[in-house]
Amino acid sequence: MKRSHSFPNEDAFLAAVTKVYDDGWSDYDRTWKERDDLQSEEWRQFAAAVKPGGSVLDVGCNSGRDTKQLLDLGYRVTGIDVSEQALRLYRENCPEARTIKMSLLDLPDLKEQFDGIWFSYALVHIPFKLVPQALAALDSVLHPAGSLMMLVTVVEQSEEKIHNSNVMFDEHGVARKVPVAHWAPDPLIECFGSRFNISWVNLRPFVDGWAQLSLLVRSQRSTGRQQEL
């Protein structure tokens, strides 16, 4: 996998992700405030897979755009994010939800499990080397009968790099520099398949080198439990 940035280690990469969202939270919220995808196939698949009224973890919840939809669908929601500035707005927008400032890599510390996990575009900010750890952390908090929906932008060739944001800008109108780890679809699907049972895949066509990949998955522990029953 290609790497074209100069961060000395994964901790520095992750710290830069936190800073850019702490600095650019208002631009990010302004851009993504409109809720226009309630009827998307990803939402339909998730709602069909996660029991009504169940507990859902919104990973990388930011200012709460997706949590609002999860609450409207009747779920009990916990939102986590690394940006305290984003979480401040999240608490205003989604007072019914529980909030925790934490990295998804620390999810095992919660010592609880959720009926569903909504994991929208946060994977792009996890360095390639840490993705197996991230998937293990997500699996640790997913109930054996639950489901996780992952959505992420993919590219034709995997690359870890600095990306010029198209939604967050500094006081001079210059795009903020966002650390990203963009996967190609096939190796990412293989990576998820090594940890989870994949229930549904949706890869939209590539346009100008970009596409969206969505995966609905269940823990492999669910298979063992069914066999026991």
XYZ file of C-alpha atoms in Angstrom, residues 34-152:
119
model
C -28.814 18.644 5.571
C -30.331 15.193 6.046
C -31.027 13.883 2.574
C -30.379 10.148 2.720
C -33.005 8.746 5.080
C -34.315 6.539 2.286
C -30.918 5.321 1.086
C -30.310 1.608 0.719
C -27.724 1.690 3.512
C -30.320 2.946 5.977
C -32.878 0.383 4.812
C -30.400 -2.478 5.163
C -29.319 -1.311 8.614
C -32.864 -0.868 9.908
C -33.781 -4.347 8.651
C -30.765 -5.909 10.358
C -30.853 -4.170 13.761
C -33.779 -4.837 16.066
C -36.242 -1.981 16.674
C -35.426 0.040 19.770
C -31.987 -1.512 20.030
C -28.764 0.108 21.162
C -26.618 1.624 18.417
C -23.090 3.006 18.523
C -22.371 5.879 16.113
C -18.601 5.756 15.559
C -17.123 9.083 14.494
C -20.420 10.799 15.264
C -19.100 14.365 14.763
C -21.955 16.872 15.161
C -24.716 14.257 15.081
C -26.140 14.257 11.583
C -26.441 10.473 11.400
C -27.362 10.123 15.073
C -30.457 12.247 14.403
C -31.586 9.693 11.852
C -30.802 6.809 14.174
C -32.857 8.463 16.921
C -35.725 9.054 14.482
C -35.627 5.335 13.678
C -36.189 4.619 17.374
C -32.715 3.464 18.394
C -30.939 4.240 21.664
C -27.723 5.888 20.522
C -24.246 6.351 21.932
C -21.954 8.609 19.915
C -18.159 8.562 20.097
C -15.669 10.921 18.506
C -12.098 12.105 19.084
C -12.987 15.782 18.616
C -14.230 17.565 21.739
C -15.371 20.519 19.621
C -17.538 18.265 17.456
C -18.959 16.525 20.525
C -19.912 19.863 22.049
C -22.158 20.532 19.070
C -23.317 16.902 19.069
C -24.637 17.300 22.617
C -26.617 20.352 21.524
C -28.021 18.633 18.429
C -28.726 15.233 20.018
C -29.444 15.713 23.734
C -31.161 12.312 23.888
C -27.967 10.495 22.938
C -25.075 9.493 25.176
C -21.679 10.915 24.228
C -18.174 9.627 24.893
C -14.928 11.267 23.784
C -12.766 8.382 22.679
C -11.016 6.726 19.763
C -12.598 3.653 18.241
C -9.312 1.895 19.008
C -10.220 2.159 22.704
C -13.702 0.660 22.335
C -12.853 -2.530 24.299
C -12.579 -0.303 27.377
C -16.359 0.231 27.231
C -16.959 -3.400 28.197
C -20.444 -3.358 26.693
C -22.055 -4.493 23.460
C -24.415 -2.820 21.008
C -27.151 -4.223 18.795
C -25.879 -2.113 15.919
C -22.858 -0.046 14.945
C -23.075 2.795 12.429
C -19.561 3.374 11.054
C -19.783 6.109 8.435
C -16.598 7.432 6.783
C -14.518 7.225 9.976
C -12.347 4.353 8.704
C -10.664 6.745 6.272
C -8.852 8.338 9.231
C -7.351 5.110 10.603
C -3.785 4.341 9.388
C -3.543 1.130 7.392
C -1.373 -0.558 10.021
C -4.035 -0.012 12.716
C -7.071 -1.197 10.761
C -6.929 -4.822 12.036
C -6.851 -3.431 15.593
C -9.748 -1.120 14.753
C -11.869 -3.987 13.389
C -11.109 -6.092 16.469
C -12.187 -3.163 18.661
C -15.464 -2.801 16.770
C -16.090 -6.543 16.998
C -15.550 -6.415 20.770
C -18.555 -4.098 21.217
C -20.856 -5.660 18.601
C -23.462 -8.013 20.037
C -23.241 -11.511 18.489
C -26.710 -11.013 17.017
C -26.028 -7.415 15.952
C -24.909 -5.814 12.693
C -22.437 -3.140 11.679
C -22.829 -0.844 8.676
C -19.587 0.573 7.294
C -19.547 3.298 4.637
C -16.329 4.748 3.241
